Amino acid sequence: MSLALDPAAQELLFREARTANTFTDEPVTDEQVQAIYDLVKYGPTAFNQSPLRITLVRSPEARERLVKHMAEGNRPKTAAAPLVAILSADNEFHEELPALLPHFPQAKDMFFAERPVREQSALLNAALQAAYFIVGVRAAGLAAGPMTGLDFAGVQKEFLDADHTPLMVVNIGKPGEDAWFPRSPRLSFDEVVTTV
């Protein structure tokens, strides 16, 4: 195989990793979350924008408020996970571009002056960052349970504001008993790749 990444890391991050459905009660620390973020913040985005926002749901009261907005099948998982993160897109990300793109500070006004353009860009690039975050959770030796089965408007109203669009909720922790469903099939190279 012609990958530079160590085979054990390939297994940890991709081949053996799965969406976890149960977790142990071992806590996930702020230090672990910071290490995850400090790794994945280097993932590429357009114009080096960083629209991803992470809301850690730690208190029992906040967890209860979140669980009521989850789809029925996701409620027990979200209630029991050691840590839950709401991932959202900051639609005002462009305000940070002069600092994040110092060689091209005019990009803020040149490309992102209009809100619909910002929303589209924030959604795409925060989704990229969310994927990096999930891989980062795996790199920390933890399991992630990303979910989009939720009341997005309810989560936004309960935890965010009009400038932040919720993307997903991610349960995080050490995998528990019977954490995995069987591996689902994936498309083959030939089904996905076309050469022109």
Tab-separated table of C-alpha atoms in Angstrom:
chain	number	residue	atom	x	y	z
A	1	MET	CA	0.000	0.000	0.000
A	2	SER	CA	1.302	3.456	-0.857
A	3	LEU	CA	0.144	5.416	2.198
A	4	ALA	CA	2.615	7.270	4.421
A	5	LEU	CA	0.379	6.893	7.482
A	6	ASP	CA	1.316	4.026	9.790
A	7	PRO	CA	-1.018	0.990	9.350
A	8	ALA	CA	-2.044	1.125	13.028
A	9	ALA	CA	-3.078	4.765	12.596
A	10	GLN	CA	-5.009	3.867	9.441
A	11	GLU	CA	-6.944	1.280	11.439
A	12	LEU	CA	-7.552	3.658	14.370
A	13	LEU	CA	-8.744	6.550	12.238
A	14	PHE	CA	-10.615	4.769	9.434
A	15	ARG	CA	-10.764	1.008	8.946
A	16	GLU	CA	-11.652	-0.090	12.473
A	17	ALA	CA	-13.338	3.134	13.587
A	18	ARG	CA	-17.113	3.207	13.671
A	19	THR	CA	-19.913	5.397	14.923
A	20	ALA	CA	-20.337	4.493	18.586
A	21	ASN	CA	-23.801	3.899	19.980
A	22	THR	CA	-22.863	3.162	23.604
A	23	PHE	CA	-20.133	4.527	25.842
A	24	THR	CA	-18.491	3.750	29.157
A	25	ASP	CA	-18.926	6.287	31.929
A	26	GLU	CA	-15.229	7.314	31.777
A	27	PRO	CA	-15.186	11.112	31.552
A	28	VAL	CA	-13.843	13.071	28.594
A	29	THR	CA	-11.707	15.902	29.927
A	30	ASP	CA	-11.349	19.462	28.727
A	31	GLU	CA	-7.680	18.664	28.122
A	32	GLN	CA	-8.638	15.867	25.727
A	33	VAL	CA	-11.013	18.146	23.827
A	34	GLN	CA	-8.368	20.854	23.630
A	35	ALA	CA	-5.810	18.353	22.287
A	36	ILE	CA	-8.337	17.242	19.661
A	37	TYR	CA	-9.027	20.802	18.588
A	38	ASP	CA	-5.337	21.752	18.604
A	39	LEU	CA	-4.738	18.916	16.121
A	40	VAL	CA	-7.707	19.340	13.792
A	41	LYS	CA	-7.590	23.135	13.531
A	42	TYR	CA	-4.922	22.647	10.865
A	43	GLY	CA	-7.287	20.912	8.428
A	44	PRO	CA	-7.676	22.873	5.183
A	45	THR	CA	-10.590	25.194	4.481
A	46	ALA	CA	-11.290	27.820	1.832
A	47	PHE	CA	-9.557	31.135	2.629
A	48	ASN	CA	-8.352	29.539	5.884
A	49	GLN	CA	-11.773	30.328	7.320
A	50	SER	CA	-12.695	28.720	10.629
A	51	PRO	CA	-16.482	28.779	10.911
A	52	LEU	CA	-16.818	25.668	13.109
A	53	ARG	CA	-18.042	26.336	16.631
A	54	ILE	CA	-18.146	23.631	19.304
A	55	THR	CA	-20.559	23.825	22.222
A	56	LEU	CA	-19.710	21.261	24.913
A	57	VAL	CA	-22.813	20.100	26.755
A	58	ARG	CA	-21.564	19.165	30.222
A	59	SER	CA	-24.135	20.160	32.850
A	60	PRO	CA	-27.070	17.839	33.572
A	61	GLU	CA	-29.484	20.726	32.952
A	62	ALA	CA	-28.029	21.472	29.520
A	63	ARG	CA	-27.995	17.766	28.666
A	64	GLU	CA	-31.686	17.514	29.531
A	65	ARG	CA	-32.439	20.541	27.351
A	66	LEU	CA	-30.537	18.973	24.443
A	67	VAL	CA	-32.005	15.481	24.754
A	68	LYS	CA	-35.544	16.794	24.239
A	69	HIS	CA	-34.477	18.078	20.785
A	70	MET	CA	-32.946	14.769	19.661
A	71	ALA	CA	-34.818	12.241	17.532
A	72	GLU	CA	-36.365	9.572	19.729
A	73	GLY	CA	-33.803	6.905	18.784
A	74	ASN	CA	-30.917	9.244	19.593
A	75	ARG	CA	-32.161	10.370	23.001
A	76	PRO	CA	-30.803	7.477	25.106
A	77	LYS	CA	-27.360	7.719	23.445
A	78	THR	CA	-27.172	11.465	23.998
A	79	ALA	CA	-28.386	11.178	27.584
A	80	ALA	CA	-25.734	8.566	28.451
A	81	ALA	CA	-22.620	9.733	26.563
A	82	PRO	CA	-19.791	11.074	28.747
A	83	LEU	CA	-19.591	14.227	26.612
A	84	VAL	CA	-21.812	15.718	23.945
A	85	ALA	CA	-20.771	18.442	21.515
A	86	ILE	CA	-23.036	20.576	19.367
A	87	LEU	CA	-21.167	21.479	16.191
A	88	SER	CA	-22.350	24.620	14.434
A	89	ALA	CA	-21.320	27.025	11.690
A	90	ASP	CA	-20.639	30.657	12.572
A	91	ASN	CA	-22.146	32.713	9.746
A	92	GLU	CA	-20.111	35.734	10.841
A	93	PHE	CA	-16.797	33.893	10.413
A	94	HIS	CA	-15.636	36.547	7.963
A	95	GLU	CA	-14.899	38.937	10.835
A	96	GLU	CA	-11.867	36.766	11.686
A	97	LEU	CA	-10.502	36.585	8.141
A	98	PRO	CA	-8.105	39.564	8.409
A	99	ALA	CA	-6.295	37.736	11.234
A	100	LEU	CA	-6.562	34.272	9.660
A	101	LEU	CA	-5.602	35.405	6.166
A	102	PRO	CA	-3.138	38.234	6.834
A	103	HIS	CA	-1.724	38.216	3.292
A	104	PHE	CA	-5.216	38.869	1.854
A	105	PRO	CA	-7.290	40.726	4.493
A	106	GLN	CA	-9.543	42.270	1.839
A	107	ALA	CA	-11.095	38.810	1.278
A	108	LYS	CA	-13.479	39.591	4.151
A	109	ASP	CA	-15.275	42.309	2.202
A	110	MET	CA	-14.421	41.211	-1.316
A	111	PHE	CA	-15.985	37.744	-1.080
A	112	PHE	CA	-18.092	37.599	2.083
A	113	ALA	CA	-19.917	40.925	2.383
A	114	GLU	CA	-23.300	39.299	1.616
A	115	ARG	CA	-24.936	37.049	4.203
A	116	PRO	CA	-26.186	34.319	1.784
A	117	VAL	CA	-22.647	33.863	0.451
A	118	ARG	CA	-21.291	33.629	4.004
A	119	GLU	CA	-23.931	31.100	5.026
A	120	GLN	CA	-23.116	28.826	2.109
A	121	SER	CA	-19.376	29.070	2.724
A	122	ALA	CA	-19.760	28.633	6.481
A	123	LEU	CA	-21.860	25.505	5.997
A	124	LEU	CA	-19.394	23.856	3.624
A	125	ASN	CA	-16.252	24.734	5.546
A	126	ALA	CA	-17.685	24.008	8.994
A	127	ALA	CA	-18.785	20.604	7.657
A	128	LEU	CA	-15.175	19.987	6.581
A	129	GLN	CA	-14.007	20.998	10.040
A	130	ALA	CA	-16.649	18.753	11.641
A	131	ALA	CA	-15.248	15.795	9.706
A	132	TYR	CA	-11.744	16.680	10.906
A	133	PHE	CA	-13.124	16.894	14.450
A	134	ILE	CA	-14.563	13.364	14.233
A	135	VAL	CA	-11.221	12.010	12.987
A	136	GLY	CA	-9.515	13.945	15.796
A	137	VAL	CA	-11.780	12.301	18.371
A	138	ARG	CA	-10.637	8.945	16.981
A	139	ALA	CA	-6.984	10.078	17.092
A	140	ALA	CA	-7.455	10.733	20.821
A	141	GLY	CA	-8.429	7.078	21.299
A	142	LEU	CA	-12.080	7.975	21.797
A	143	ALA	CA	-15.168	7.100	19.824
A	144	ALA	CA	-17.533	9.568	18.190
A	145	GLY	CA	-21.240	9.200	17.585
A	146	PRO	CA	-22.173	11.975	15.141
A	147	MET	CA	-25.914	12.477	14.647
A	148	THR	CA	-28.138	14.650	12.503
A	149	GLY	CA	-31.380	13.179	13.812
A	150	LEU	CA	-32.462	16.221	15.793
A	151	ASP	CA	-34.661	19.282	15.749
A	152	PHE	CA	-32.206	21.776	14.258
A	153	ALA	CA	-34.410	24.804	14.874
A	154	GLY	CA	-34.950	23.731	18.476
A	155	VAL	CA	-31.228	23.230	19.102
A	156	GLN	CA	-30.459	26.597	17.535
A	157	LYS	CA	-33.042	28.367	19.691
A	158	GLU	CA	-31.995	26.529	22.857
A	159	PHE	CA	-28.202	26.795	22.563
A	160	LEU	CA	-27.167	29.124	19.736
A	161	ASP	CA	-28.271	32.359	18.089
A	162	ALA	CA	-29.301	33.522	14.620
A	163	ASP	CA	-25.663	33.783	13.535
A	164	HIS	CA	-24.929	30.103	14.251
A	165	THR	CA	-26.357	27.205	12.248
A	166	PRO	CA	-26.304	23.776	13.936
A	167	LEU	CA	-24.678	21.008	11.875
A	168	MET	CA	-24.776	17.938	14.102
A	169	VAL	CA	-24.517	16.606	17.618
A	170	VAL	CA	-21.553	14.358	18.447
A	171	ASN	CA	-21.507	11.970	21.394
A	172	ILE	CA	-17.931	11.400	22.591
A	173	GLY	CA	-16.303	8.855	24.895
A	174	LYS	CA	-14.766	5.433	25.275
A	175	PRO	CA	-16.916	2.858	23.459
A	176	GLY	CA	-19.160	0.824	25.718
A	177	GLU	CA	-20.626	-2.657	25.475
A	178	ASP	CA	-22.125	-3.492	22.060
A	179	ALA	CA	-21.101	-0.028	20.817
A	180	TRP	CA	-20.953	-0.940	17.139
A	181	PHE	CA	-23.425	-1.940	14.503
A	182	PRO	CA	-21.958	-4.299	11.882
A	183	ARG	CA	-19.782	-2.514	9.334
A	184	SER	CA	-21.930	-1.271	6.465
A	185	PRO	CA	-20.685	-1.612	2.878
A	186	ARG	CA	-18.801	1.157	1.100
A	187	LEU	CA	-18.618	1.947	-2.600
A	188	SER	CA	-15.552	0.626	-4.427
A	189	PHE	CA	-12.921	2.782	-6.093
A	190	ASP	CA	-14.345	1.972	-9.529
A	191	GLU	CA	-17.831	3.056	-8.471
A	192	VAL	CA	-16.601	6.456	-7.316
A	193	VAL	CA	-13.586	7.491	-9.383
A	194	THR	CA	-13.764	8.587	-13.002
A	195	THR	CA	-10.758	9.656	-15.031
A	196	VAL	CA	-11.254	12.116	-17.879
